[in-house]
DNA sequence: CGGAATCCCTTCCGATACTG
DNA sequence: CAGTATCGGAAGGGATTCCG
């Protein structure tokens, strides 16, 4: 199932047609994607920098989540083939449209804890 | 370990202190909670009506999700002990504060599919 | 530096059957 | 009507090791 990597909107297939809320939650859901998008808002960040900014994430999970976000058209990946290699991640236009939503989730979370 | 049911903010414990975004995503995440909150926005809905309004959800999952939302202080449950029983679900004040976020996720999803 | 590969455990979720 | 109980598969996620 789930054919990934067919570019923009590669999100998990059947979900698409169904409920847009479910689809959005599927794209930004999971343990790490929210904070990744939040950090990348109006920012271009390198892999290890990103890893440093997200306490507790493993290299494996960071890679996986970035790959999925990329496949869903949320994140861009820019490689400079210098030595050592340099890879910069940033949000696509679609991705930037998500960041206010993530930001409001942060606000809500803070007042919820308060 | 995750002590549930200690009322408001019973969300899974350790998450709380960490990242508010992660916590919010934990509360509204998963396959069904988004649409449940969306339907309950400014609405009081009975169990079976809710089930009817959410295509594909099983009785078990609806119950589970409602219980978690209740434990997290998002959803209220009102029982009338008539025969047959009547149970109405609605959002708490905290829950209503989530509904604009869910709504913006719906909007984003629609334009993303567009 | 920025990954990929493997292993393994936990959580999520669906199907089905039963109940006050 | 509004649930519970039980089972089993699928997906999510952590630890560790290896690589160009």
mmCIF file of C-alpha atoms (C1' of nucleotides) in Angstrom:
data_model
loop_
_atom_site.group_PDB
_atom_site.id
_atom_site.type_symbol
_atom_site.label_atom_id
_atom_site.label_comp_id
_atom_site.label_asym_id
_atom_site.label_seq_id
_atom_site.Cartn_x
_atom_site.Cartn_y
_atom_site.Cartn_z
ATOM 1 C CA UNK A 1 0.000 0.000 0.000
ATOM 2 C CA UNK A 2 0.996 3.552 0.860
ATOM 3 C CA UNK A 3 2.843 4.614 -2.244
ATOM 4 C CA UNK A 4 5.231 7.246 -1.060
ATOM 5 C CA UNK A 5 7.481 9.495 -3.012
ATOM 6 C CA UNK A 6 5.149 10.373 -5.818
ATOM 7 C CA UNK A 7 5.867 13.932 -4.890
ATOM 8 C CA UNK A 8 3.473 16.523 -3.600
ATOM 9 C CA UNK A 9 0.622 15.156 -1.540
ATOM 10 C CA UNK A 10 2.057 11.711 -1.344
ATOM 11 C CA UNK A 11 0.346 11.428 2.005
ATOM 12 C CA UNK A 12 -1.000 8.046 2.707
ATOM 13 C CA UNK A 13 -3.272 7.613 -0.209
ATOM 14 C CA UNK A 14 -6.797 6.757 0.900
ATOM 15 C CA UNK A 15 -6.784 9.286 3.696
ATOM 16 C CA UNK A 16 -6.707 12.073 1.122
ATOM 17 C CA UNK A 17 -10.210 11.751 -0.145
ATOM 18 C CA UNK A 18 -11.744 11.229 3.260
ATOM 19 C CA UNK A 19 -11.595 13.877 5.932
ATOM 20 C CA UNK A 20 -9.267 16.856 5.496
ATOM 21 C CA UNK A 21 -8.804 17.049 9.251
ATOM 22 C CA UNK A 22 -7.704 13.465 9.400
ATOM 23 C CA UNK A 23 -5.335 14.078 6.515
ATOM 24 C CA UNK A 24 -3.787 17.153 8.107
ATOM 25 C CA UNK A 25 -3.369 15.322 11.404
ATOM 26 C CA UNK A 26 -1.755 12.484 9.540
ATOM 27 C CA UNK A 27 0.751 14.872 7.981
ATOM 28 C CA UNK A 28 1.710 16.793 11.114
ATOM 29 C CA UNK A 29 1.004 14.017 13.618
ATOM 30 C CA UNK A 30 3.340 11.731 15.451
ATOM 31 C CA UNK A 31 5.818 12.636 18.091
ATOM 32 C CA UNK A 32 8.200 14.898 16.187
ATOM 33 C CA UNK A 33 6.715 16.555 13.125
ATOM 34 C CA UNK A 34 5.079 19.402 14.974
ATOM 35 C CA UNK A 35 8.270 20.636 16.541
ATOM 36 C CA UNK A 36 10.217 20.081 13.343
ATOM 37 C CA UNK A 37 7.829 22.314 11.425
ATOM 38 C CA UNK A 38 7.903 24.862 14.224
ATOM 39 C CA UNK A 39 11.673 25.070 14.146
ATOM 40 C CA UNK A 40 11.807 25.280 10.371
ATOM 41 C CA UNK A 41 9.319 28.167 10.261
ATOM 42 C CA UNK A 42 11.068 30.875 8.270
ATOM 43 C CA UNK A 43 14.298 29.072 8.840
ATOM 44 C CA UNK A 44 16.813 26.998 7.012
ATOM 45 C CA UNK A 45 18.438 24.523 9.356
ATOM 46 C CA UNK A 46 21.085 21.858 8.918
ATOM 47 C CA UNK A 47 20.600 18.260 9.917
ATOM 48 C CA UNK A 48 22.783 18.161 12.994
ATOM 49 C CA UNK A 49 21.638 21.597 14.095
ATOM 50 C CA UNK A 50 18.077 20.320 13.894
ATOM 51 C CA UNK A 51 19.031 17.286 15.900
ATOM 52 C CA UNK A 52 20.609 19.506 18.510
ATOM 53 C CA UNK A 53 17.485 21.665 18.686
ATOM 54 C CA UNK A 54 15.172 18.720 19.305
ATOM 55 C CA UNK A 55 16.107 17.116 22.591
ATOM 56 C CA UNK A 56 15.578 13.395 22.696
ATOM 57 C CA UNK A 57 15.181 12.714 19.002
ATOM 58 C CA UNK A 58 17.306 9.999 17.481
ATOM 59 C CA UNK A 59 19.135 10.373 14.216
ATOM 60 C CA UNK A 60 16.975 7.660 12.737
ATOM 61 C CA UNK A 61 13.676 9.330 13.677
ATOM 62 C CA UNK A 62 14.825 12.736 12.507
ATOM 63 C CA UNK A 63 15.716 11.283 9.133
ATOM 64 C CA UNK A 64 12.448 9.371 8.851
ATOM 65 C CA UNK A 65 10.269 12.318 9.780
ATOM 66 C CA UNK A 66 12.100 14.660 7.430
ATOM 67 C CA UNK A 67 11.704 12.162 4.607
ATOM 68 C CA UNK A 68 7.973 11.893 5.188
ATOM 69 C CA UNK A 69 7.550 15.646 5.416
ATOM 70 C CA UNK A 70 9.492 15.958 2.199
ATOM 71 C CA UNK A 71 7.334 13.354 0.467
ATOM 72 C CA UNK A 72 4.236 15.239 1.596
ATOM 73 C CA UNK A 73 5.542 18.494 0.147
ATOM 74 C CA UNK A 74 6.006 20.232 3.492
ATOM 75 C CA UNK A 75 9.788 20.317 3.680
ATOM 76 C CA UNK A 76 12.516 21.111 1.152
ATOM 77 C CA UNK A 77 15.949 19.544 1.256
ATOM 78 C CA UNK A 78 18.969 21.321 -0.185
ATOM 79 C CA UNK A 79 22.276 19.484 -0.479
ATOM 80 C CA UNK A 80 25.667 21.060 -0.938
ATOM 81 C CA UNK A 81 28.159 18.456 -1.961
ATOM 82 C CA UNK A 82 31.056 19.916 -0.111
ATOM 83 C CA UNK A 83 33.241 17.886 2.186
ATOM 84 C CA UNK A 84 31.956 17.495 4.764
ATOM 85 C CA UNK A 85 28.483 17.381 3.291
ATOM 86 C CA UNK A 86 26.024 20.171 4.064
ATOM 87 C CA UNK A 87 22.270 19.579 4.008
ATOM 88 C CA UNK A 88 19.785 22.321 4.741
ATOM 89 C CA UNK A 89 16.123 21.803 5.504
ATOM 90 C CA UNK A 90 13.408 24.415 5.179
ATOM 91 C CA UNK A 91 9.651 24.643 4.667
ATOM 92 C CA UNK A 92 7.993 24.741 1.283
ATOM 93 C CA UNK A 93 5.266 27.277 0.597
ATOM 94 C CA UNK A 94 2.710 24.683 1.686
ATOM 95 C CA UNK A 95 4.744 24.045 4.791
ATOM 96 C CA UNK A 96 4.855 27.703 5.748
ATOM 97 C CA UNK A 97 1.071 27.723 5.654
ATOM 98 C CA UNK A 98 1.167 25.138 8.422
ATOM 99 C CA UNK A 99 3.345 27.092 10.797
ATOM 100 C CA UNK A 100 0.632 29.409 12.132
ATOM 101 C CA UNK A 101 -1.365 26.302 13.001
ATOM 102 C CA UNK A 102 1.567 24.788 14.828
ATOM 103 C CA UNK A 103 2.147 28.091 16.573
ATOM 104 C CA UNK A 104 -1.444 28.192 17.805
ATOM 105 C CA UNK A 105 -0.996 24.657 19.063
ATOM 106 C CA UNK A 106 1.988 25.841 21.060
ATOM 107 C CA UNK A 107 -0.019 28.728 22.511
ATOM 108 C CA UNK A 108 -2.883 26.421 23.402
ATOM 109 C CA UNK A 109 -0.529 23.937 25.011
ATOM 110 C CA UNK A 110 1.059 26.592 27.176
ATOM 111 C CA UNK A 111 -2.229 27.943 28.497
ATOM 112 C CA UNK A 112 -3.500 24.368 28.951
ATOM 113 C CA UNK A 113 -0.570 23.537 31.189
ATOM 114 C CA UNK A 114 -0.732 26.854 32.975
ATOM 115 C CA UNK B 1 3.716 5.130 34.142
ATOM 116 C CA UNK B 2 0.866 6.999 32.507
ATOM 117 C CA UNK B 3 -1.583 7.566 35.283
ATOM 118 C CA UNK B 4 -4.812 8.462 33.588
ATOM 119 C CA UNK B 5 -7.994 9.754 35.096
ATOM 120 C CA UNK B 6 -6.536 12.159 37.566
ATOM 121 C CA UNK B 7 -8.827 14.689 36.013
ATOM 122 C CA UNK B 8 -7.924 17.794 34.100
ATOM 123 C CA UNK B 9 -4.689 17.609 32.228
ATOM 124 C CA UNK B 10 -4.295 13.924 32.808
ATOM 125 C CA UNK B 11 -2.480 13.805 29.488
ATOM 126 C CA UNK B 12 0.312 11.364 29.517
ATOM 127 C CA UNK B 13 2.330 12.760 32.305
ATOM 128 C CA UNK B 14 5.888 13.254 31.189
ATOM 129 C CA UNK B 15 4.909 14.870 27.928
ATOM 130 C CA UNK B 16 3.444 17.788 29.858
ATOM 131 C CA UNK B 17 6.639 19.358 30.977
ATOM 132 C CA UNK B 18 8.376 18.944 27.688
ATOM 133 C CA UNK B 19 7.171 20.640 24.521
ATOM 134 C CA UNK B 20 3.708 22.203 24.448
ATOM 135 C CA UNK B 21 3.413 21.389 20.755
ATOM 136 C CA UNK B 22 4.127 17.763 21.411
ATOM 137 C CA UNK B 23 1.597 17.767 24.208
ATOM 138 C CA UNK B 24 -1.130 19.354 22.110
ATOM 139 C CA UNK B 25 -0.466 16.925 19.301
ATOM 140 C CA UNK B 26 -0.651 14.118 21.792
ATOM 141 C CA UNK B 27 -4.072 15.296 22.935
ATOM 142 C CA UNK B 28 -5.653 15.867 19.530
ATOM 143 C CA UNK B 29 -3.588 13.316 17.621
ATOM 144 C CA UNK B 30 -4.484 9.879 16.425
ATOM 145 C CA UNK B 31 -6.965 8.949 13.783
ATOM 146 C CA UNK B 32 -10.225 10.164 15.297
ATOM 147 C CA UNK B 33 -9.851 12.902 17.878
ATOM 148 C CA UNK B 34 -9.636 15.733 15.380
ATOM 149 C CA UNK B 35 -12.952 14.993 13.764
ATOM 150 C CA UNK B 36 -14.584 14.262 17.111
ATOM 151 C CA UNK B 37 -13.627 17.684 18.406
ATOM 152 C CA UNK B 38 -14.729 19.267 15.156
ATOM 153 C CA UNK B 39 -18.154 17.698 15.374
ATOM 154 C CA UNK B 40 -18.569 18.594 19.031
ATOM 155 C CA UNK B 41 -17.715 22.254 18.409
ATOM 156 C CA UNK B 42 -20.630 24.180 19.886
ATOM 157 C CA UNK B 43 -22.618 20.990 19.869
ATOM 158 C CA UNK B 44 -23.968 18.420 22.203
ATOM 159 C CA UNK B 45 -24.123 15.048 20.507
ATOM 160 C CA UNK B 46 -25.244 11.614 21.620
ATOM 161 C CA UNK B 47 -23.074 8.536 21.353
ATOM 162 C CA UNK B 48 -24.810 6.815 18.486
ATOM 163 C CA UNK B 49 -25.340 10.073 16.645
ATOM 164 C CA UNK B 50 -21.602 10.686 16.917
ATOM 165 C CA UNK B 51 -20.922 7.212 15.633
ATOM 166 C CA UNK B 52 -23.220 7.855 12.703
ATOM 167 C CA UNK B 53 -21.471 11.139 11.930
ATOM 168 C CA UNK B 54 -18.024 9.564 11.824
ATOM 169 C CA UNK B 55 -17.912 7.073 8.982
ATOM 170 C CA UNK B 56 -15.700 4.095 9.616
ATOM 171 C CA UNK B 57 -15.226 4.443 13.340
ATOM 172 C CA UNK B 58 -15.904 1.410 15.497
ATOM 173 C CA UNK B 59 -17.841 1.545 18.711
ATOM 174 C CA UNK B 60 -14.751 0.545 20.583
ATOM 175 C CA UNK B 61 -12.578 3.341 19.163
ATOM 176 C CA UNK B 62 -15.259 5.963 19.676
ATOM 177 C CA UNK B 63 -15.525 4.972 23.309
ATOM 178 C CA UNK B 64 -11.781 4.925 23.810
ATOM 179 C CA UNK B 65 -11.197 8.298 22.198
ATOM 180 C CA UNK B 66 -14.035 9.929 24.104
ATOM 181 C CA UNK B 67 -12.665 8.549 27.371
ATOM 182 C CA UNK B 68 -9.204 9.929 26.656
ATOM 183 C CA UNK B 69 -10.575 13.317 25.646
ATOM 184 C CA UNK B 70 -12.606 13.335 28.827
ATOM 185 C CA UNK B 71 -9.573 12.453 30.945
ATOM 186 C CA UNK B 72 -7.666 15.289 29.297
ATOM 187 C CA UNK B 73 -10.406 17.772 30.104
ATOM 188 C CA UNK B 74 -11.459 18.370 26.513
ATOM 189 C CA UNK B 75 -14.824 16.643 26.481
ATOM 190 C CA UNK B 76 -17.729 16.569 28.931
ATOM 191 C CA UNK B 77 -20.035 13.595 29.346
ATOM 192 C CA UNK B 78 -23.606 14.042 30.543
ATOM 193 C CA UNK B 79 -25.671 10.969 31.369
ATOM 194 C CA UNK B 80 -29.439 10.841 31.685
ATOM 195 C CA UNK B 81 -30.468 7.643 33.337
ATOM 196 C CA UNK B 82 -33.627 7.171 31.393
ATOM 197 C CA UNK B 83 -34.472 3.935 29.671
ATOM 198 C CA UNK B 84 -33.038 3.683 27.164
ATOM 199 C CA UNK B 85 -29.978 5.505 28.441
ATOM 200 C CA UNK B 86 -29.087 8.884 26.980
ATOM 201 C CA UNK B 87 -25.494 10.147 26.971
ATOM 202 C CA UNK B 88 -24.532 13.508 25.556
ATOM 203 C CA UNK B 89 -21.010 14.608 24.726
ATOM 204 C CA UNK B 90 -19.847 18.174 24.358
ATOM 205 C CA UNK B 91 -16.663 20.217 24.623
ATOM 206 C CA UNK B 92 -15.424 21.771 27.826
ATOM 207 C CA UNK B 93 -14.242 25.364 27.837
ATOM 208 C CA UNK B 94 -10.714 24.102 27.167
ATOM 209 C CA UNK B 95 -12.058 21.959 24.365
ATOM 210 C CA UNK B 96 -13.805 24.867 22.688
ATOM 211 C CA UNK B 97 -10.481 26.667 22.599
ATOM 212 C CA UNK B 98 -9.213 23.846 20.423
ATOM 213 C CA UNK B 99 -11.917 24.024 17.827
ATOM 214 C CA UNK B 100 -10.542 27.000 15.881
ATOM 215 C CA UNK B 101 -7.279 25.093 15.567
ATOM 216 C CA UNK B 102 -9.072 22.040 14.265
ATOM 217 C CA UNK B 103 -11.028 24.252 11.911
ATOM 218 C CA UNK B 104 -7.846 25.767 10.495
ATOM 219 C CA UNK B 105 -6.519 22.268 10.012
ATOM 220 C CA UNK B 106 -9.630 21.480 7.995
ATOM 221 C CA UNK B 107 -9.128 24.598 5.864
ATOM 222 C CA UNK B 108 -5.480 23.773 5.307
ATOM 223 C CA UNK B 109 -6.316 20.210 4.367
ATOM 224 C CA UNK B 110 -8.848 21.309 1.804
ATOM 225 C CA UNK B 111 -6.509 23.729 0.071
ATOM 226 C CA UNK B 112 -3.705 21.162 0.284
ATOM 227 C CA UNK B 113 -5.790 18.633 -1.585
ATOM 228 C CA UNK B 114 -7.084 21.283 -3.963
ATOM 229 C "C1'" DC C 1 28.474 15.388 8.245
ATOM 230 C "C1'" DG C 2 24.356 13.187 7.252
ATOM 231 C "C1'" DG C 3 22.753 9.535 6.820
ATOM 232 C "C1'" DA C 4 21.092 3.844 6.076
ATOM 233 C "C1'" DA C 5 20.281 -0.944 8.106
ATOM 234 C "C1'" DT C 6 18.783 -3.971 11.546
ATOM 235 C "C1'" DC C 7 16.450 -5.400 15.716
ATOM 236 C "C1'" DC C 8 12.815 -5.278 18.845
ATOM 237 C "C1'" DC C 9 9.364 -3.394 21.858
ATOM 238 C "C1'" DT C 10 5.191 -0.645 22.447
ATOM 239 C "C1'" DT C 11 1.094 1.583 21.045
ATOM 240 C "C1'" DC C 12 -2.659 2.071 17.888
ATOM 241 C "C1'" DC C 13 -6.374 0.372 15.819
ATOM 242 C "C1'" DG C 14 -9.894 -2.905 13.583
ATOM 243 C "C1'" DA C 15 -13.041 -7.021 13.985
ATOM 244 C "C1'" DT C 16 -15.934 -9.482 16.620
ATOM 245 C "C1'" DA C 17 -18.760 -10.898 20.411
ATOM 246 C "C1'" DC C 18 -21.188 -9.890 24.647
ATOM 247 C "C1'" DT C 19 -24.041 -6.748 28.268
ATOM 248 C "C1'" DG C 20 -27.035 -3.680 31.680
ATOM 249 C "C1'" DC D 1 -28.791 2.908 23.757
ATOM 250 C "C1'" DA D 2 -24.281 2.966 25.128
ATOM 251 C "C1'" DG D 3 -21.228 0.707 26.162
ATOM 252 C "C1'" DT D 4 -17.077 -3.722 27.703
ATOM 253 C "C1'" DA D 5 -13.913 -7.632 26.706
ATOM 254 C "C1'" DT D 6 -10.726 -10.041 24.060
ATOM 255 C "C1'" DC D 7 -7.722 -10.905 20.240
ATOM 256 C "C1'" DG D 8 -4.385 -10.031 16.654
ATOM 257 C "C1'" DG D 9 -2.242 -7.387 13.036
ATOM 258 C "C1'" DA D 10 -0.107 -2.931 11.697
ATOM 259 C "C1'" DA D 11 2.290 1.090 12.553
ATOM 260 C "C1'" DG D 12 5.230 3.993 15.486
ATOM 261 C "C1'" DG D 13 9.340 4.643 17.638
ATOM 262 C "C1'" DG D 14 14.004 3.667 20.419
ATOM 263 C "C1'" DA D 15 18.943 1.654 20.532
ATOM 264 C "C1'" DT D 16 22.672 0.363 18.196
ATOM 265 C "C1'" DT D 17 25.840 -0.351 14.429
ATOM 266 C "C1'" DC D 18 27.798 0.701 10.021
ATOM 267 C "C1'" DC D 19 28.892 3.898 5.786
ATOM 268 C "C1'" DG D 20 30.429 7.434 1.821
#
